[in-house]
CSV table of C-alpha atoms in Angstrom, one decimal:
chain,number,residue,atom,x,y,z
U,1,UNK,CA,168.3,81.1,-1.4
U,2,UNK,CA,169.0,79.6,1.9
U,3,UNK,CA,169.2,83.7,3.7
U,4,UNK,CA,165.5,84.4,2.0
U,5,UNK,CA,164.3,81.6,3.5
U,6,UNK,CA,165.5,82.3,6.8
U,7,UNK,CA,164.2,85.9,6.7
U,8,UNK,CA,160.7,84.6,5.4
U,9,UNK,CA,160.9,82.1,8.5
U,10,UNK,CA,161.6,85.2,10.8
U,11,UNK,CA,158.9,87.3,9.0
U,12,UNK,CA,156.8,84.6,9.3
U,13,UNK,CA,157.2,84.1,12.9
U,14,UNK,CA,156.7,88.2,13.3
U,15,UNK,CA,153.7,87.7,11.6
U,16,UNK,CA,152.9,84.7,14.2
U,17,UNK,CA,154.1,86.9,17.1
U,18,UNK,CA,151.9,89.7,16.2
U,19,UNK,CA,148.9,87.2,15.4
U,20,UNK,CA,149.2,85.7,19.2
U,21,UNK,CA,149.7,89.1,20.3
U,22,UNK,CA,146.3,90.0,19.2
U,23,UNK,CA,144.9,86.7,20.6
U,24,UNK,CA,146.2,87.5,23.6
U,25,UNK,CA,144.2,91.1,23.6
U,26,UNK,CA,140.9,90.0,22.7
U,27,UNK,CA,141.5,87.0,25.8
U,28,UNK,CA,142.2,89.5,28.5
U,29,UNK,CA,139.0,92.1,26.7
U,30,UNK,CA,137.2,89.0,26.8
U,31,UNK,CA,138.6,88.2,30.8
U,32,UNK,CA,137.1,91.8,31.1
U,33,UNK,CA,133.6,91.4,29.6
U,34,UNK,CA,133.5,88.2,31.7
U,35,UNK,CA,134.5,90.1,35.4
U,36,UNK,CA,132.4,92.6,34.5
U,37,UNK,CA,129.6,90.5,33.8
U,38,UNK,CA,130.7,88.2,36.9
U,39,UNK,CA,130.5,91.2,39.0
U,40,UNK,CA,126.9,92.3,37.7
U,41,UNK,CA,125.8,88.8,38.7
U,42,UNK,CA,127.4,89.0,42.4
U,43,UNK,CA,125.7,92.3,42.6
U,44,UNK,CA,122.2,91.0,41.0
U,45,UNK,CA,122.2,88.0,43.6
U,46,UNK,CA,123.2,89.9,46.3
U,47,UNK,CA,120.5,92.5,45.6
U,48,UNK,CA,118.4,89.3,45.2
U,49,UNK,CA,119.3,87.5,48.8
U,50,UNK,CA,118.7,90.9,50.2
U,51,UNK,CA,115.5,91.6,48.8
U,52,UNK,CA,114.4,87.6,49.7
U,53,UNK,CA,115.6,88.3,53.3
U,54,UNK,CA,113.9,91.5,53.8
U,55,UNK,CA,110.6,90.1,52.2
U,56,UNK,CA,110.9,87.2,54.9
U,57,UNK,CA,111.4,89.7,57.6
U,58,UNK,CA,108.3,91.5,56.3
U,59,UNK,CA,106.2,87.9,56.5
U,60,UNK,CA,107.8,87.6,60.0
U,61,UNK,CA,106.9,90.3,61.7
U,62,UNK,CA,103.1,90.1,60.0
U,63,UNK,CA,103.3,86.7,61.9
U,64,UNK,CA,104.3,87.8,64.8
U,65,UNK,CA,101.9,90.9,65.0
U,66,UNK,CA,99.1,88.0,64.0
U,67,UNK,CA,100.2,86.3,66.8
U,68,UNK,CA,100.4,88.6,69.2
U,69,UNK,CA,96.4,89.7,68.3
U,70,UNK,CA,95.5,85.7,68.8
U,71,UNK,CA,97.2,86.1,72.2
U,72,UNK,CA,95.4,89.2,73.3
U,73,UNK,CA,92.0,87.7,72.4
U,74,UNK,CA,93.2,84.6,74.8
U,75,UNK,CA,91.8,85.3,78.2
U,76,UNK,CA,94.2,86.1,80.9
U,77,UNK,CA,93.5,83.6,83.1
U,78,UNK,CA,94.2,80.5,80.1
U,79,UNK,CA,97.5,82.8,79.5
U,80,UNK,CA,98.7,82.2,82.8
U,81,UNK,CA,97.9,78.4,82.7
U,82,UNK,CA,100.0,78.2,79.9
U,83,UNK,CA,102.6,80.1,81.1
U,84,UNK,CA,102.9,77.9,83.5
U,85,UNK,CA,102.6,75.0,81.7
U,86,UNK,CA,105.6,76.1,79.1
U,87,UNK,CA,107.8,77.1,82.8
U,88,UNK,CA,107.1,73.4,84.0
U,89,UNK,CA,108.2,72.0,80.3
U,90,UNK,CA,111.4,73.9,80.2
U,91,UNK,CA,112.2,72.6,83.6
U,92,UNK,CA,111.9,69.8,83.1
U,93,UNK,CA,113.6,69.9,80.2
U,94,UNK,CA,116.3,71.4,81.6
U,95,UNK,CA,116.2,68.7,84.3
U,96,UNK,CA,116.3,65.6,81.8
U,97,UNK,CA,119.4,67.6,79.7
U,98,UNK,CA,121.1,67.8,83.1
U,99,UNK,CA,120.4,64.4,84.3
């Protein structure tokens, strides 16, 4: 009586072995699915960033081009007065961060 229940308790443990076995498969299938789907994410966002920063560039340069059409219709003579004006300001600017 005492050997049958010590080869049930073995066969009992196989069975408990193979059980956590399996466990451990569908974990690391399911580690899988997760990096997978991790990786699709990383991929999505860095589509994402990319397509945000180039749609900023875009909205950049369409403000730059506008204001480089606001400084052509400026007349020459008020471009070089403020010309000046910014070469006096970053002077003295440059004087007060010395100073």
């Amino acid at each position: 009586m005492h050997v049958f229940h010590e080869e049930h308790q073995t066969n009992l443990n196989d069975h408990q072995h193979v059980e956590a076995l399996l466990a451990l498969v569908l974990i690391d299938h399911e580690l899988h699915r997760t990096r997978r789907s991790l990786n699709a994410i990383d991929t999505l966002s860095s589509h994402t960033v990319q397509g945000l920063l180039n749609q900023a560039q875009g909205e950049l340069n369409r403000q730059v081009e506008q204001l480089n059409l606001s400084l052509l219709a400026i007349p020459l003579s008020l471009q070089n007065a403020i010309g000046d004006a910014v070469s006096q300001y970053q002077t003295m600017l440059s004087l007060f961060i010395i100073e």
